[in-house]
Amino acid sequence: MGPDPSWMFDFAGTVLPIFFVVMIGIVALSAGRGLLAWSRNNRMPVLTVPARIVSRRSEIRQNSTEEGSAARTTMIYYLTFEFENGERAEFKVSGSEYGISAERDQGWLTYQGTRYRGFKREPHFSVAGQR
């Protein structure tokens, strides 16, 4: 006689349903957190405040679907702003916005919750070289 074949039914009847429930729970939790953040941002007022850029950073994310296939690389850009009261906030921005921004730029930051809306720079002139 061979091994008892009933273990397969125990596995399919017990472990697989638990696995699927856990996976569905993880997906639902992730979607719920994203929806909650979106909803919270929509309830917040749109604010325009004086601020200056104190830091810039970029992040490289690389996604590969299968071994041997081409990896997809994504660049994500962030700017950190400092408000007049000394508080700081970091926002994800587009590559073009990141490219035209420099540390110590001053202007008016528009944001809604954690959602970046824009930054209007105030022109400033260098005094280096003037005597």
Short mmCIF file of C-alpha atoms in Angstrom, two decimals:
data_model
loop_
_atom_site.label_atom_id
_atom_site.label_comp_id
_atom_site.label_asym_id
_atom_site.label_seq_id
_atom_site.Cartn_x
_atom_site.Cartn_y
_atom_site.Cartn_z
CA MET A 1 0.00 0.00 0.00
CA GLY A 2 1.22 3.54 -0.42
CA PRO A 3 1.05 6.65 1.68
CA ASP A 4 -2.32 7.85 2.89
CA PRO A 5 -3.82 10.09 0.15
CA SER A 6 -6.18 11.90 2.55
CA TRP A 7 -3.49 14.47 3.48
CA MET A 8 -4.10 16.18 0.10
CA PHE A 9 -7.76 16.77 0.97
CA ASP A 10 -6.79 18.18 4.35
CA PHE A 11 -4.34 20.55 2.66
CA ALA A 12 -6.83 21.70 0.01
CA GLY A 13 -9.67 21.95 2.51
CA THR A 14 -7.78 23.77 5.28
CA VAL A 15 -4.57 25.48 4.18
CA LEU A 16 -5.59 26.84 0.77
CA PRO A 17 -8.74 28.63 2.01
CA ILE A 18 -6.73 30.22 4.83
CA PHE A 19 -4.07 31.32 2.32
CA PHE A 20 -6.68 32.90 0.03
CA VAL A 21 -8.43 34.68 2.91
CA VAL A 22 -5.10 36.13 4.09
CA MET A 23 -4.19 37.28 0.56
CA ILE A 24 -7.59 38.89 0.02
CA GLY A 25 -7.25 40.58 3.42
CA ILE A 26 -3.85 42.02 2.51
CA VAL A 27 -5.16 43.38 -0.80
CA ALA A 28 -8.27 44.84 0.87
CA LEU A 29 -6.18 46.46 3.64
CA SER A 30 -3.80 48.01 1.12
CA ALA A 31 -6.64 49.35 -1.02
CA GLY A 32 -8.41 50.66 2.07
CA ARG A 33 -5.33 52.56 3.25
CA GLY A 34 -4.94 54.18 -0.17
CA LEU A 35 -8.61 55.12 -0.30
CA LEU A 36 -8.44 56.54 3.24
CA ALA A 37 -5.41 58.73 2.36
CA TRP A 38 -7.14 59.95 -0.83
CA SER A 39 -10.31 60.77 1.10
CA ARG A 40 -8.39 62.53 3.89
CA ASN A 41 -6.53 64.69 1.35
CA ASN A 42 -9.79 65.65 -0.37
CA ARG A 43 -11.26 66.87 2.95
CA MET A 44 -8.24 69.07 3.70
CA PRO A 45 -8.21 72.72 2.59
CA VAL A 46 -5.92 73.81 -0.23
CA LEU A 47 -3.25 75.98 1.41
CA THR A 48 -0.81 78.40 -0.17
CA VAL A 49 1.98 79.38 2.23
CA PRO A 50 5.44 80.95 2.00
CA ALA A 51 8.13 78.26 2.00
CA ARG A 52 11.62 77.49 0.81
CA ILE A 53 13.16 74.33 -0.60
CA VAL A 54 15.64 72.86 1.86
CA SER A 55 16.29 69.46 0.27
CA ARG A 56 15.88 67.47 -2.94
CA ARG A 57 16.13 63.73 -3.32
CA SER A 58 15.33 61.06 -5.86
CA GLU A 59 14.62 57.37 -5.51
CA ILE A 60 15.11 54.60 -8.06
CA ARG A 61 12.61 51.75 -8.06
CA GLN A 62 13.34 48.73 -10.18
CA ASN A 63 10.64 46.17 -10.96
CA SER A 64 11.38 42.87 -12.64
CA THR A 65 8.54 40.52 -13.52
CA GLU A 66 10.46 37.39 -14.49
CA GLU A 67 14.04 36.25 -14.60
CA GLY A 68 15.59 37.11 -17.91
CA SER A 69 13.02 39.78 -18.77
CA ALA A 70 13.83 43.46 -18.93
CA ALA A 71 13.57 45.31 -15.63
CA ARG A 72 11.47 48.43 -15.44
CA THR A 73 13.11 51.35 -13.68
CA THR A 74 11.13 54.26 -12.27
CA MET A 75 12.52 57.48 -10.83
CA ILE A 76 10.58 59.14 -8.03
CA TYR A 77 11.40 62.72 -7.06
CA TYR A 78 10.87 64.50 -3.73
CA LEU A 79 11.25 68.08 -2.53
CA THR A 80 11.39 69.07 1.14
CA PHE A 81 9.98 72.47 2.01
CA GLU A 82 10.47 74.49 5.18
CA PHE A 83 7.71 76.81 6.35
CA GLU A 84 8.17 80.12 8.18
CA ASN A 85 7.49 78.44 11.55
CA GLY A 86 10.37 75.96 10.98
CA GLU A 87 8.19 72.94 10.18
CA ARG A 88 9.14 70.83 7.18
CA ALA A 89 7.12 68.76 4.73
CA GLU A 90 8.24 66.48 1.91
CA PHE A 91 6.20 66.06 -1.28
CA LYS A 92 6.51 63.80 -4.28
CA VAL A 93 6.89 65.92 -7.43
CA SER A 94 7.20 65.36 -11.17
CA GLY A 95 10.57 65.10 -12.86
CA SER A 96 10.14 68.44 -14.62
CA GLU A 97 9.30 70.18 -11.34
CA TYR A 98 12.29 68.54 -9.68
CA GLY A 99 14.56 69.60 -12.54
CA ILE A 100 13.78 73.31 -12.23
CA SER A 101 13.99 73.35 -8.43
CA ALA A 102 17.03 74.21 -6.39
CA GLU A 103 17.76 74.22 -2.70
CA ARG A 104 17.19 77.65 -1.13
CA ASP A 105 14.50 78.56 -3.70
CA GLN A 106 11.86 80.64 -1.95
CA GLY A 107 8.26 81.18 -2.94
CA TRP A 108 4.69 80.09 -2.37
CA LEU A 109 3.90 76.41 -1.85
CA THR A 110 0.39 75.17 -2.61
CA TYR A 111 -0.62 71.82 -1.10
CA GLN A 112 -3.65 69.88 0.10
CA GLY A 113 -2.95 67.47 2.94
CA THR A 114 -0.09 65.33 1.65
CA ARG A 115 -0.82 66.22 -1.99
CA TYR A 116 1.57 68.63 -3.73
CA ARG A 117 -0.21 71.24 -5.87
CA GLY A 118 2.63 73.51 -6.98
CA PHE A 119 5.39 75.94 -6.07
CA LYS A 120 5.66 79.48 -7.42
CA ARG A 121 9.18 80.80 -7.04
CA GLU A 122 9.92 84.36 -6.11
CA PRO A 123 12.77 85.83 -8.13
CA HIS A 124 15.91 86.48 -6.16
CA PHE A 125 19.14 88.03 -7.24
CA SER A 126 22.63 87.02 -6.27
CA VAL A 127 24.81 89.57 -4.54
CA ALA A 128 27.96 87.57 -5.22
CA GLY A 129 30.33 89.62 -7.30
CA GLN A 130 28.70 92.94 -6.36
CA ARG A 131 30.75 95.38 -4.33
#
